[in-house]
XYZ file of C-alpha atoms in Angstrom:
118
model
C 1.655 -1.727 -24.247
C -0.677 -0.932 -21.515
C -2.935 2.129 -21.374
C -0.578 4.259 -19.202
C 2.266 3.738 -21.704
C 0.103 4.301 -24.603
C -1.243 7.633 -23.006
C 2.227 8.857 -22.344
C 3.452 8.172 -26.058
C 0.348 10.131 -27.141
C 1.029 12.793 -24.938
C 4.392 13.109 -26.431
C 3.193 12.949 -29.961
C 0.911 15.466 -29.267
C 3.458 17.685 -27.519
C 5.815 17.442 -30.514
C 2.997 17.998 -33.187
C 2.134 21.152 -31.116
C 5.778 22.624 -31.433
C 5.601 21.777 -35.093
C 2.341 23.559 -35.498
C 3.829 26.737 -33.709
C 6.919 26.625 -35.947
C 4.574 26.167 -38.937
C 2.536 29.379 -38.046
C 5.651 31.394 -37.714
C 6.588 30.376 -41.019
C 3.034 30.772 -42.548
C 2.867 27.466 -43.979
C -0.649 26.618 -44.543
C -0.255 23.080 -45.839
C 1.870 22.071 -42.947
C -0.593 23.719 -40.582
C -3.565 21.553 -42.040
C -1.728 18.288 -41.852
C -0.724 18.750 -38.155
C -4.230 20.023 -37.180
C -5.584 16.800 -38.676
C -3.041 14.772 -36.824
C -3.813 16.777 -33.442
C -7.409 15.964 -33.974
C -6.726 12.325 -34.730
C -4.392 11.796 -31.561
C -6.759 13.959 -29.244
C -9.526 11.421 -30.275
C -7.416 8.398 -29.494
C -6.478 9.949 -26.087
C -9.821 10.606 -25.083
C -10.860 6.923 -26.125
C -7.908 5.329 -24.021
C -8.930 7.720 -21.235
C -12.467 6.511 -21.179
C -11.156 2.973 -21.188
C -8.922 3.641 -18.201
C -11.761 5.232 -16.527
C -14.298 2.626 -16.803
C -11.794 0.092 -15.859
C -10.942 2.055 -12.694
C -14.568 2.439 -12.011
C -15.453 -1.306 -12.434
C -12.523 -2.213 -10.113
C -13.778 0.178 -7.597
C -17.215 -0.986 -7.501
C -15.680 -4.720 -6.987
C -13.711 -3.427 -3.998
C -16.632 -1.390 -2.428
C -18.647 -4.345 -2.591
C -16.484 -6.263 0.106
C -18.120 -6.664 3.379
C -15.689 -4.642 5.362
C -13.317 -1.620 5.260
C -11.578 0.508 7.475
C -8.665 3.219 7.567
C -5.335 1.588 8.268
C -3.132 3.024 11.231
C 0.429 4.184 10.666
C 1.721 0.911 12.259
C -0.559 -1.309 10.153
C 1.033 0.601 7.022
C 4.426 0.261 8.207
C 4.023 -3.455 8.579
C 1.893 -4.418 5.413
C 3.329 -7.569 4.848
C 2.355 -8.782 8.377
C -1.160 -7.547 7.963
C -1.676 -8.873 4.506
C -0.456 -12.433 5.914
C -2.930 -12.074 8.878
C -6.035 -10.840 6.550
C -6.876 -13.070 3.661
C -8.105 -11.235 0.832
C -7.170 -7.692 1.901
C -6.991 -4.956 -0.563
C -5.210 -1.833 0.285
C -6.142 1.421 -1.464
C -4.100 4.681 -1.635
C -5.826 7.797 -1.900
C -3.235 9.216 -4.326
C -3.647 6.292 -6.717
C -5.949 6.508 -9.823
C -8.382 3.878 -8.022
C -8.236 5.883 -4.722
C -8.934 9.027 -6.524
C -11.893 7.333 -8.269
C -13.228 6.059 -4.743
C -12.682 9.596 -3.330
C -10.564 8.156 -0.369
C -8.757 10.611 2.080
C -6.737 8.077 3.931
C -5.220 4.608 3.365
C -7.982 2.205 3.507
C -8.237 -1.420 3.636
C -10.958 -3.608 2.171
C -11.589 -7.160 3.131
C -14.352 -9.948 2.953
C -14.190 -10.213 6.690
C -13.650 -8.010 9.673
C -10.050 -7.306 10.439
């Protein structure tokens, strides 16, 4: 299971546990509340660990991409015909600002990174 799926399953479990905790509070069931709080703590720690791994992975990938010799913003025409552009420019890496990598790199527009000028 990849990190993204793992985070999603943990978030789902956390959501279910929070609902169970609210129900236990309404019923004033202390034993169940203690168990649920313990599980919530464990899952929260696990979620933080996976998020940290994901952030480290993204930052190392961003460093490799930033180390490329050339980068520039791609025009709308280039974005429309990405296949042709990737065939003409060997080693091109395109980063969209709305992806996790794009947010990590703090991009505002679709940017291409390549070893040579294009």
